[in-house]
Amino acid sequence: MKPNQLFFREGVDVASIALMMTVALHLAATVSSAADPGTADPGTADPGTADPGTWWTSSDLLKAQKGVWTRLDSETRSGLLADRRKGMGRALIVDYLEGESVWFVHRGDLTLPRSLSNGHGLIVLGNLKIEGSYDDYSYESYTGSLVVMGDFEVEHVASWGGLHVDGDLRSSGLVFAAYNDFTFEVAGTLSAKILVVDDKSAEYDSPSAGLELTTWAEVPPEVVYQSIRQLDGRMWDVGYLDGGSVEELWPSFDDLQRRIASGLPVFRQPPAGEDLIANLEKVLDPATTPPDVNAVAVTDPLAMRLAAYWREDLSKATLEAMLQADDLELLRALKDNESVPRKVRKRADQRFLELWGLARQR
């Protein structure tokens, strides 16, 4: 299991900054241009007429539905959750509703036929259905927060900001709540294939179905193993293991953001077999011979990541396979692995910048 720790983003290197910028740049390229909602053209089309393959930012939403979303004053916001139908007690999000912050409210049910990147404080007085994913930490460097007073239906959730659902949260994929400056709470039933809560003030019942990984409790190894077999191999943070075991692996919030922003799958199809765990242990085991390491490393993206970070005995064939992988995190690990020949590290750096450039153009 991952030890309980603060989720800092300080002290990152240039490559790390590039990785984080990739998400924001990709989202900027796939959404309509955002404008201040107060200056939006009142004749702007409803979001429902846009290409369903694009992301919408919260500015797009407020602009397109000008007059539907209205500002909610502090006093009304503070009393919004005073009389709560689910009986959770005082909602954690209340502290963020008070004060001078700006929140916009939508009265009634709302359906969005595309993914939403939220950089505002949004309140839906009804049910919210997003036919795509929700991310509150990629748009224009702002952190968004969302309050849904009914049920929330969505594919994936990447929440760094505040998220309060007063009804049920129904996710068809992964729900990832991270970072301790904001809150995550679900008053009703929470359903998702996998729930990850990483150092986050949270209140919810365990998922009615699926797997749960949280830094606030011991996670059984079998839950980690099942998650590894289900989540894409490029969805795992392998850099902090320092020679640890597979059960210490932890999903990556940044990789979730990158994959949903690019429309890439988050889950394996189909799930991997049980032999994957044994192969990953071989990569991490110092006693595994170089031929065995190289044979295993090329069988799975996660095995590749582990080998790029922690092995010093990679063959030319394995290194070449890594150089061809479309995995920014893997290439960053490869170019920083001092045991790798300098020419290979230079190629890895060039490949990294090439992929980063492609992401900027999309």
mmCIF file of C-alpha atoms in Angstrom:
data_model
loop_
_atom_site.group_PDB
_atom_site.id
_atom_site.type_symbol
_atom_site.label_atom_id
_atom_site.label_comp_id
_atom_site.label_asym_id
_atom_site.label_seq_id
_atom_site.Cartn_x
_atom_site.Cartn_y
_atom_site.Cartn_z
ATOM 1 C CA MET A 1 0.000 0.000 0.000
ATOM 2 C CA LYS A 2 1.102 3.596 -0.511
ATOM 3 C CA PRO A 3 2.099 5.322 2.760
ATOM 4 C CA ASN A 4 -0.008 8.266 3.833
ATOM 5 C CA GLN A 5 1.767 11.345 2.548
ATOM 6 C CA LEU A 6 1.152 14.894 1.427
ATOM 7 C CA PHE A 7 0.505 15.257 -2.282
ATOM 8 C CA PHE A 8 3.045 17.970 -3.175
ATOM 9 C CA ARG A 9 3.833 19.274 -6.647
ATOM 10 C CA GLU A 10 6.796 21.349 -5.572
ATOM 11 C CA GLY A 11 10.347 20.826 -6.696
ATOM 12 C CA VAL A 12 9.448 19.212 -10.008
ATOM 13 C CA ASP A 13 11.971 19.152 -12.866
ATOM 14 C CA VAL A 14 11.476 20.493 -16.378
ATOM 15 C CA ALA A 15 10.237 17.157 -17.666
ATOM 16 C CA SER A 16 7.628 17.020 -14.908
ATOM 17 C CA ILE A 17 6.430 20.491 -15.827
ATOM 18 C CA ALA A 18 6.231 19.402 -19.439
ATOM 19 C CA LEU A 19 4.099 16.430 -18.491
ATOM 20 C CA MET A 20 1.656 18.588 -16.553
ATOM 21 C CA MET A 21 1.531 21.172 -19.342
ATOM 22 C CA THR A 22 0.661 18.440 -21.839
ATOM 23 C CA VAL A 23 -2.710 17.935 -20.151
ATOM 24 C CA ALA A 24 -3.599 21.619 -20.108
ATOM 25 C CA LEU A 25 -2.415 22.158 -23.664
ATOM 26 C CA HIS A 26 -4.354 19.196 -24.976
ATOM 27 C CA LEU A 27 -7.525 20.337 -23.287
ATOM 28 C CA ALA A 28 -7.017 23.840 -24.632
ATOM 29 C CA ALA A 29 -6.786 22.419 -28.152
ATOM 30 C CA THR A 30 -9.905 20.269 -27.865
ATOM 31 C CA VAL A 31 -12.334 22.777 -26.390
ATOM 32 C CA SER A 32 -13.930 25.869 -27.840
ATOM 33 C CA SER A 33 -12.267 29.148 -26.912
ATOM 34 C CA ALA A 34 -13.333 30.227 -23.441
ATOM 35 C CA ALA A 35 -14.597 33.690 -22.609
ATOM 36 C CA ASP A 36 -15.671 35.523 -19.512
ATOM 37 C CA PRO A 37 -19.278 34.441 -18.969
ATOM 38 C CA GLY A 38 -20.243 37.996 -18.229
ATOM 39 C CA THR A 39 -19.277 39.114 -21.753
ATOM 40 C CA ALA A 40 -20.639 36.129 -23.669
ATOM 41 C CA ASP A 41 -22.814 36.580 -26.719
ATOM 42 C CA PRO A 42 -26.387 35.781 -25.560
ATOM 43 C CA GLY A 43 -27.002 34.111 -28.922
ATOM 44 C CA THR A 44 -24.291 31.464 -28.381
ATOM 45 C CA ALA A 45 -25.483 27.939 -29.149
ATOM 46 C CA ASP A 46 -26.312 25.498 -26.413
ATOM 47 C CA PRO A 47 -23.398 23.109 -25.539
ATOM 48 C CA GLY A 48 -25.539 20.238 -26.766
ATOM 49 C CA THR A 49 -24.921 21.265 -30.368
ATOM 50 C CA ALA A 50 -21.148 20.847 -30.158
ATOM 51 C CA ASP A 51 -19.126 17.847 -31.303
ATOM 52 C CA PRO A 52 -19.559 15.235 -28.530
ATOM 53 C CA GLY A 53 -15.906 14.225 -28.908
ATOM 54 C CA THR A 54 -14.658 17.556 -27.525
ATOM 55 C CA TRP A 55 -14.180 18.746 -23.967
ATOM 56 C CA TRP A 56 -16.059 21.696 -22.620
ATOM 57 C CA THR A 57 -14.520 24.046 -20.090
ATOM 58 C CA SER A 58 -16.654 25.570 -17.381
ATOM 59 C CA SER A 59 -16.213 28.955 -19.117
ATOM 60 C CA ASP A 60 -17.640 27.445 -22.301
ATOM 61 C CA LEU A 61 -20.581 26.154 -20.320
ATOM 62 C CA LEU A 62 -21.286 29.431 -18.540
ATOM 63 C CA LYS A 63 -20.925 31.363 -21.779
ATOM 64 C CA ALA A 64 -23.179 29.085 -23.828
ATOM 65 C CA GLN A 65 -25.846 28.918 -21.130
ATOM 66 C CA LYS A 66 -25.718 32.561 -20.089
ATOM 67 C CA GLY A 67 -28.783 33.346 -18.024
ATOM 68 C CA VAL A 68 -29.258 29.703 -17.065
ATOM 69 C CA TRP A 69 -26.335 29.815 -14.656
ATOM 70 C CA THR A 70 -26.516 32.601 -12.074
ATOM 71 C CA ARG A 71 -24.265 33.723 -9.257
ATOM 72 C CA LEU A 72 -25.269 32.549 -5.797
ATOM 73 C CA ASP A 73 -24.673 34.858 -2.854
ATOM 74 C CA SER A 74 -22.674 33.732 0.167
ATOM 75 C CA GLU A 75 -25.606 33.607 2.619
ATOM 76 C CA THR A 76 -27.691 31.395 0.334
ATOM 77 C CA ARG A 77 -24.708 29.147 -0.339
ATOM 78 C CA SER A 78 -23.999 28.733 3.359
ATOM 79 C CA GLY A 79 -27.535 27.560 4.039
ATOM 80 C CA LEU A 80 -27.707 25.328 1.014
ATOM 81 C CA LEU A 81 -26.597 22.195 2.841
ATOM 82 C CA ALA A 82 -27.981 23.073 6.275
ATOM 83 C CA ASP A 83 -30.961 20.726 5.973
ATOM 84 C CA ARG A 84 -29.513 17.670 4.288
ATOM 85 C CA ARG A 85 -31.684 14.760 3.237
ATOM 86 C CA LYS A 86 -28.981 12.102 3.584
ATOM 87 C CA GLY A 87 -28.089 12.775 7.206
ATOM 88 C CA MET A 88 -24.290 12.940 6.860
ATOM 89 C CA GLY A 89 -24.038 15.800 9.304
ATOM 90 C CA ARG A 90 -22.332 19.054 8.391
ATOM 91 C CA ALA A 91 -20.984 18.819 4.857
ATOM 92 C CA LEU A 92 -17.234 19.297 4.454
ATOM 93 C CA ILE A 93 -17.767 21.510 1.407
ATOM 94 C CA VAL A 94 -19.630 24.150 3.483
ATOM 95 C CA ASP A 95 -16.376 25.911 4.432
ATOM 96 C CA TYR A 96 -15.694 26.484 0.734
ATOM 97 C CA LEU A 97 -19.203 27.807 0.075
ATOM 98 C CA GLU A 98 -18.789 30.561 2.629
ATOM 99 C CA GLY A 99 -16.849 33.795 2.160
ATOM 100 C CA GLU A 100 -16.175 35.871 -0.930
ATOM 101 C CA SER A 101 -15.608 33.114 -3.481
ATOM 102 C CA VAL A 102 -17.758 33.133 -6.636
ATOM 103 C CA TRP A 103 -20.142 30.244 -7.274
ATOM 104 C CA PHE A 104 -22.554 29.717 -10.154
ATOM 105 C CA VAL A 105 -25.787 27.769 -9.727
ATOM 106 C CA HIS A 106 -27.923 25.785 -12.200
ATOM 107 C CA ARG A 107 -31.483 25.150 -11.038
ATOM 108 C CA GLY A 108 -32.812 21.793 -12.154
ATOM 109 C CA ASP A 109 -31.369 18.683 -13.795
ATOM 110 C CA LEU A 110 -28.503 19.068 -16.263
ATOM 111 C CA THR A 111 -27.103 16.733 -18.936
ATOM 112 C CA LEU A 112 -23.823 17.497 -20.743
ATOM 113 C CA PRO A 113 -23.097 15.367 -23.822
ATOM 114 C CA ARG A 114 -19.323 15.731 -23.446
ATOM 115 C CA SER A 115 -16.544 15.795 -20.860
ATOM 116 C CA LEU A 116 -16.208 18.809 -18.552
ATOM 117 C CA SER A 117 -13.017 20.555 -17.426
ATOM 118 C CA ASN A 118 -14.062 22.715 -14.497
ATOM 119 C CA GLY A 119 -12.206 25.794 -13.308
ATOM 120 C CA HIS A 120 -15.143 27.424 -11.445
ATOM 121 C CA GLY A 121 -17.333 26.870 -8.426
ATOM 122 C CA LEU A 122 -20.443 25.161 -9.810
ATOM 123 C CA ILE A 123 -23.642 24.101 -8.030
ATOM 124 C CA VAL A 124 -26.332 21.982 -9.676
ATOM 125 C CA LEU A 125 -29.671 22.020 -7.845
ATOM 126 C CA GLY A 126 -30.747 18.701 -9.320
ATOM 127 C CA ASN A 127 -29.171 15.713 -11.043
ATOM 128 C CA LEU A 128 -26.057 16.056 -13.196
ATOM 129 C CA LYS A 129 -25.218 13.659 -16.020
ATOM 130 C CA ILE A 130 -21.939 14.059 -17.915
ATOM 131 C CA GLU A 131 -21.660 11.843 -20.978
ATOM 132 C CA GLY A 132 -17.911 11.731 -20.601
ATOM 133 C CA SER A 133 -15.421 12.504 -17.832
ATOM 134 C CA TYR A 134 -14.988 15.236 -15.224
ATOM 135 C CA ASP A 135 -11.690 16.959 -14.370
ATOM 136 C CA ASP A 136 -11.299 19.969 -12.088
ATOM 137 C CA TYR A 137 -7.534 20.568 -12.248
ATOM 138 C CA SER A 138 -6.563 20.989 -15.913
ATOM 139 C CA TYR A 139 -8.301 24.098 -17.114
ATOM 140 C CA GLU A 140 -6.448 27.465 -17.227
ATOM 141 C CA SER A 141 -4.487 26.513 -14.075
ATOM 142 C CA TYR A 142 -7.581 27.024 -11.908
ATOM 143 C CA THR A 143 -8.932 24.422 -9.507
ATOM 144 C CA GLY A 144 -12.677 23.937 -9.783
ATOM 145 C CA SER A 145 -15.230 22.689 -7.270
ATOM 146 C CA LEU A 146 -18.602 21.061 -7.850
ATOM 147 C CA VAL A 147 -21.698 20.584 -5.700
ATOM 148 C CA VAL A 148 -24.448 18.320 -7.028
ATOM 149 C CA MET A 149 -27.583 18.329 -4.887
ATOM 150 C CA GLY A 150 -29.006 15.296 -6.699
ATOM 151 C CA ASP A 151 -27.306 12.324 -8.369
ATOM 152 C CA PHE A 152 -24.102 12.577 -10.403
ATOM 153 C CA GLU A 153 -23.581 10.227 -13.356
ATOM 154 C CA VAL A 154 -20.219 10.271 -15.153
ATOM 155 C CA GLU A 155 -17.537 8.078 -16.718
ATOM 156 C CA HIS A 156 -14.224 8.996 -15.017
ATOM 157 C CA VAL A 157 -13.611 11.574 -12.269
ATOM 158 C CA ALA A 158 -10.252 13.284 -11.727
ATOM 159 C CA SER A 159 -10.859 15.591 -8.774
ATOM 160 C CA TRP A 160 -8.133 17.711 -7.209
ATOM 161 C CA GLY A 161 -10.597 20.348 -6.023
ATOM 162 C CA GLY A 162 -13.812 20.046 -4.023
ATOM 163 C CA LEU A 163 -16.558 17.590 -4.958
ATOM 164 C CA HIS A 164 -19.812 17.140 -3.036
ATOM 165 C CA VAL A 165 -22.617 14.868 -4.239
ATOM 166 C CA ASP A 166 -25.725 14.965 -2.072
ATOM 167 C CA GLY A 167 -27.268 12.014 -3.904
ATOM 168 C CA ASP A 168 -25.609 9.022 -5.571
ATOM 169 C CA LEU A 169 -22.348 9.123 -7.506
ATOM 170 C CA ARG A 170 -22.470 6.626 -10.365
ATOM 171 C CA SER A 171 -19.234 6.279 -12.304
ATOM 172 C CA SER A 172 -18.779 3.751 -15.091
ATOM 173 C CA GLY A 173 -15.007 3.956 -14.684
ATOM 174 C CA LEU A 174 -12.427 5.349 -12.229
ATOM 175 C CA VAL A 175 -13.047 7.940 -9.508
ATOM 176 C CA PHE A 176 -9.796 9.532 -8.288
ATOM 177 C CA ALA A 177 -9.914 12.167 -5.511
ATOM 178 C CA ALA A 178 -6.549 13.631 -4.561
ATOM 179 C CA TYR A 179 -4.897 16.468 -2.602
ATOM 180 C CA ASN A 180 -5.613 17.532 0.951
ATOM 181 C CA ASP A 181 -6.606 21.199 0.497
ATOM 182 C CA PHE A 182 -10.092 20.277 -0.725
ATOM 183 C CA THR A 183 -12.802 17.737 0.092
ATOM 184 C CA PHE A 184 -14.569 14.737 -1.447
ATOM 185 C CA GLU A 185 -17.922 13.517 -0.166
ATOM 186 C CA VAL A 186 -20.844 11.467 -1.376
ATOM 187 C CA ALA A 187 -23.997 11.374 0.761
ATOM 188 C CA GLY A 188 -25.686 8.593 -1.180
ATOM 189 C CA THR A 189 -24.383 5.432 -2.831
ATOM 190 C CA LEU A 190 -21.021 5.529 -4.583
ATOM 191 C CA SER A 191 -20.486 3.112 -7.457
ATOM 192 C CA ALA A 192 -17.346 2.868 -9.604
ATOM 193 C CA LYS A 193 -15.061 0.210 -11.021
ATOM 194 C CA ILE A 194 -12.233 1.614 -8.887
ATOM 195 C CA LEU A 195 -12.205 4.394 -6.275
ATOM 196 C CA VAL A 196 -8.908 6.047 -5.303
ATOM 197 C CA VAL A 197 -8.772 8.537 -2.411
ATOM 198 C CA ASP A 198 -5.281 9.977 -1.993
ATOM 199 C CA ASP A 199 -4.663 12.126 1.102
ATOM 200 C CA LYS A 200 -8.048 13.808 0.737
ATOM 201 C CA SER A 201 -10.545 14.886 3.398
ATOM 202 C CA ALA A 202 -13.368 12.554 2.484
ATOM 203 C CA GLU A 203 -16.714 11.207 3.640
ATOM 204 C CA TYR A 204 -18.492 8.427 1.766
ATOM 205 C CA ASP A 205 -19.620 4.835 2.076
ATOM 206 C CA SER A 206 -17.376 2.248 0.455
ATOM 207 C CA PRO A 207 -18.277 1.625 -3.196
ATOM 208 C CA SER A 208 -21.286 -0.615 -3.673
ATOM 209 C CA ALA A 209 -19.275 -2.415 -6.338
ATOM 210 C CA GLY A 210 -15.663 -2.237 -7.405
ATOM 211 C CA LEU A 211 -12.314 -1.748 -5.674
ATOM 212 C CA GLU A 212 -11.232 0.897 -3.164
ATOM 213 C CA LEU A 213 -7.713 2.225 -2.618
ATOM 214 C CA THR A 214 -7.244 4.886 0.040
ATOM 215 C CA THR A 215 -4.301 6.339 1.936
ATOM 216 C CA TRP A 216 -6.429 6.468 5.089
ATOM 217 C CA ALA A 217 -6.589 2.684 5.576
ATOM 218 C CA GLU A 218 -4.519 -0.405 4.946
ATOM 219 C CA VAL A 219 -5.179 -1.633 1.421
ATOM 220 C CA PRO A 220 -5.086 -5.443 1.128
ATOM 221 C CA PRO A 221 -2.478 -6.619 -1.425
ATOM 222 C CA GLU A 222 -5.150 -8.487 -3.382
ATOM 223 C CA VAL A 223 -7.048 -5.224 -3.963
ATOM 224 C CA VAL A 224 -3.874 -3.663 -5.387
ATOM 225 C CA TYR A 225 -3.254 -6.724 -7.562
ATOM 226 C CA GLN A 226 -6.799 -6.660 -8.924
ATOM 227 C CA SER A 227 -6.462 -2.943 -9.655
ATOM 228 C CA ILE A 228 -3.186 -3.532 -11.504
ATOM 229 C CA ARG A 229 -4.822 -6.182 -13.639
ATOM 230 C CA GLN A 230 -7.700 -3.825 -14.473
ATOM 231 C CA LEU A 231 -6.078 -0.392 -14.954
ATOM 232 C CA ASP A 232 -3.957 0.356 -18.002
ATOM 233 C CA GLY A 233 -0.245 -0.183 -17.362
ATOM 234 C CA ARG A 234 0.428 3.496 -18.114
ATOM 235 C CA MET A 235 -1.773 4.486 -15.176
ATOM 236 C CA TRP A 236 0.695 3.657 -12.387
ATOM 237 C CA ASP A 237 3.214 5.770 -10.480
ATOM 238 C CA VAL A 238 6.371 3.672 -10.239
ATOM 239 C CA GLY A 239 8.941 6.339 -9.413
ATOM 240 C CA TYR A 240 8.660 6.275 -5.620
ATOM 241 C CA LEU A 241 8.965 2.502 -5.042
ATOM 242 C CA ASP A 242 12.732 2.525 -4.579
ATOM 243 C CA GLY A 243 12.993 -1.238 -4.839
ATOM 244 C CA GLY A 244 9.715 -1.977 -3.051
ATOM 245 C CA SER A 245 7.183 -4.633 -3.898
ATOM 246 C CA VAL A 246 4.321 -4.632 -6.388
ATOM 247 C CA GLU A 247 1.729 -4.221 -3.631
ATOM 248 C CA GLU A 248 3.168 -0.732 -2.983
ATOM 249 C CA LEU A 249 2.235 0.501 -6.459
ATOM 250 C CA TRP A 250 -0.246 3.372 -6.590
ATOM 251 C CA PRO A 251 -2.315 4.842 -9.439
ATOM 252 C CA SER A 252 -1.137 8.121 -10.945
ATOM 253 C CA PHE A 253 -3.458 11.132 -10.878
ATOM 254 C CA ASP A 254 -1.418 12.869 -13.586
ATOM 255 C CA ASP A 255 -1.638 9.853 -15.883
ATOM 256 C CA LEU A 256 -5.414 9.696 -15.409
ATOM 257 C CA GLN A 257 -5.636 13.337 -16.458
ATOM 258 C CA ARG A 258 -3.451 12.795 -19.503
ATOM 259 C CA ARG A 259 -5.354 9.719 -20.663
ATOM 260 C CA ILE A 260 -8.861 11.129 -20.320
ATOM 261 C CA ALA A 261 -7.738 14.414 -21.908
ATOM 262 C CA SER A 262 -6.404 12.487 -24.906
ATOM 263 C CA GLY A 263 -9.337 10.079 -25.122
ATOM 264 C CA LEU A 264 -7.140 7.095 -24.269
ATOM 265 C CA PRO A 265 -8.454 4.061 -22.358
ATOM 266 C CA VAL A 266 -8.006 4.008 -18.606
ATOM 267 C CA PHE A 267 -8.789 0.308 -18.178
ATOM 268 C CA ARG A 268 -7.271 -2.755 -19.810
ATOM 269 C CA GLN A 269 -9.484 -4.567 -22.294
ATOM 270 C CA PRO A 270 -9.601 -7.359 -21.299
ATOM 271 C CA PRO A 271 -8.098 -7.364 -17.771
ATOM 272 C CA ALA A 272 -4.643 -8.902 -17.476
ATOM 273 C CA GLY A 273 -4.130 -12.410 -16.166
ATOM 274 C CA GLU A 274 -2.723 -13.303 -12.777
ATOM 275 C CA ASP A 275 0.725 -13.939 -14.300
ATOM 276 C CA LEU A 276 1.142 -10.158 -14.668
ATOM 277 C CA ILE A 277 1.787 -9.743 -10.929
ATOM 278 C CA ALA A 278 4.472 -12.451 -10.953
ATOM 279 C CA ASN A 279 6.146 -10.809 -13.960
ATOM 280 C CA LEU A 280 6.174 -7.411 -12.265
ATOM 281 C CA GLU A 281 7.742 -8.943 -9.149
ATOM 282 C CA LYS A 282 10.465 -10.408 -11.378
ATOM 283 C CA VAL A 283 11.299 -6.966 -12.713
ATOM 284 C CA LEU A 284 11.661 -5.605 -9.180
ATOM 285 C CA ASP A 285 13.575 -8.578 -7.779
ATOM 286 C CA PRO A 286 17.353 -7.854 -7.847
ATOM 287 C CA ALA A 287 17.984 -11.600 -8.103
ATOM 288 C CA THR A 288 16.223 -11.879 -11.459
ATOM 289 C CA THR A 289 18.776 -12.470 -14.206
ATOM 290 C CA PRO A 290 19.149 -9.928 -17.035
ATOM 291 C CA PRO A 291 17.758 -12.316 -19.686
ATOM 292 C CA ASP A 292 14.639 -12.908 -17.579
ATOM 293 C CA VAL A 293 14.206 -9.192 -16.861
ATOM 294 C CA ASN A 294 14.412 -8.316 -20.531
ATOM 295 C CA ALA A 295 12.040 -11.106 -21.513
ATOM 296 C CA VAL A 296 9.429 -9.859 -19.039
ATOM 297 C CA ALA A 297 9.939 -6.097 -19.486
ATOM 298 C CA VAL A 298 8.563 -6.026 -23.036
ATOM 299 C CA THR A 299 5.384 -7.950 -22.216
ATOM 300 C CA ASP A 300 3.451 -5.102 -20.569
ATOM 301 C CA PRO A 301 3.545 -1.267 -20.375
ATOM 302 C CA LEU A 302 3.737 -1.360 -16.576
ATOM 303 C CA ALA A 303 6.613 -3.855 -16.675
ATOM 304 C CA MET A 304 8.357 -1.469 -19.069
ATOM 305 C CA ARG A 305 7.891 1.457 -16.689
ATOM 306 C CA LEU A 306 9.270 -0.516 -13.757
ATOM 307 C CA ALA A 307 12.273 -1.698 -15.756
ATOM 308 C CA ALA A 308 13.031 1.812 -17.065
ATOM 309 C CA TYR A 309 13.046 3.185 -13.526
ATOM 310 C CA TRP A 310 14.719 0.424 -11.525
ATOM 311 C CA ARG A 311 16.833 -1.850 -13.735
ATOM 312 C CA GLU A 312 20.414 -1.359 -14.899
ATOM 313 C CA ASP A 313 20.646 -4.463 -17.102
ATOM 314 C CA LEU A 314 18.414 -3.642 -20.049
ATOM 315 C CA SER A 315 19.277 -5.139 -23.428
ATOM 316 C CA LYS A 316 19.491 -3.225 -26.710
ATOM 317 C CA ALA A 317 16.262 -4.860 -27.857
ATOM 318 C CA THR A 318 14.427 -3.837 -24.683
ATOM 319 C CA LEU A 319 15.738 -0.275 -24.899
ATOM 320 C CA GLU A 320 14.639 -0.051 -28.528
ATOM 321 C CA ALA A 321 11.139 -1.255 -27.604
ATOM 322 C CA MET A 322 10.984 1.388 -24.877
ATOM 323 C CA LEU A 323 12.026 4.105 -27.308
ATOM 324 C CA GLN A 324 9.071 3.206 -29.539
ATOM 325 C CA ALA A 325 6.524 3.316 -26.713
ATOM 326 C CA ASP A 326 4.031 6.210 -26.658
ATOM 327 C CA ASP A 327 4.535 6.764 -22.928
ATOM 328 C CA LEU A 328 5.896 10.105 -21.748
ATOM 329 C CA GLU A 329 6.523 8.850 -18.215
ATOM 330 C CA LEU A 330 8.449 5.824 -19.485
ATOM 331 C CA LEU A 331 10.621 7.987 -21.744
ATOM 332 C CA ARG A 332 11.319 10.392 -18.908
ATOM 333 C CA ALA A 333 12.448 7.486 -16.734
ATOM 334 C CA LEU A 334 14.617 6.130 -19.530
ATOM 335 C CA LYS A 335 16.403 9.401 -20.213
ATOM 336 C CA ASP A 336 17.070 9.841 -16.476
ATOM 337 C CA ASN A 337 18.397 6.282 -15.969
ATOM 338 C CA GLU A 338 22.166 6.803 -15.770
ATOM 339 C CA SER A 339 22.867 3.121 -16.453
ATOM 340 C CA VAL A 340 21.424 3.531 -19.954
ATOM 341 C CA PRO A 341 23.940 4.411 -22.712
ATOM 342 C CA ARG A 342 24.178 8.130 -23.379
ATOM 343 C CA LYS A 343 23.063 7.788 -27.004
ATOM 344 C CA VAL A 344 19.925 5.960 -25.919
ATOM 345 C CA ARG A 345 19.201 8.562 -23.272
ATOM 346 C CA LYS A 346 19.555 11.298 -25.875
ATOM 347 C CA ARG A 347 17.132 9.474 -28.187
ATOM 348 C CA ALA A 348 14.719 9.067 -25.271
ATOM 349 C CA ASP A 349 14.892 12.808 -24.627
ATOM 350 C CA GLN A 350 14.225 13.551 -28.303
ATOM 351 C CA ARG A 351 11.335 11.085 -28.366
ATOM 352 C CA PHE A 352 9.906 12.639 -25.213
ATOM 353 C CA LEU A 353 9.975 16.104 -26.772
ATOM 354 C CA GLU A 354 8.481 14.723 -29.986
ATOM 355 C CA LEU A 355 5.516 13.187 -28.178
ATOM 356 C CA TRP A 356 5.083 16.298 -26.090
ATOM 357 C CA GLY A 357 5.004 18.370 -29.269
ATOM 358 C CA LEU A 358 2.386 16.098 -30.813
ATOM 359 C CA ALA A 359 0.256 16.488 -27.706
ATOM 360 C CA ARG A 360 0.492 20.275 -28.044
ATOM 361 C CA GLN A 361 -0.699 20.118 -31.652
ATOM 362 C CA ARG A 362 -3.770 17.967 -30.892
#
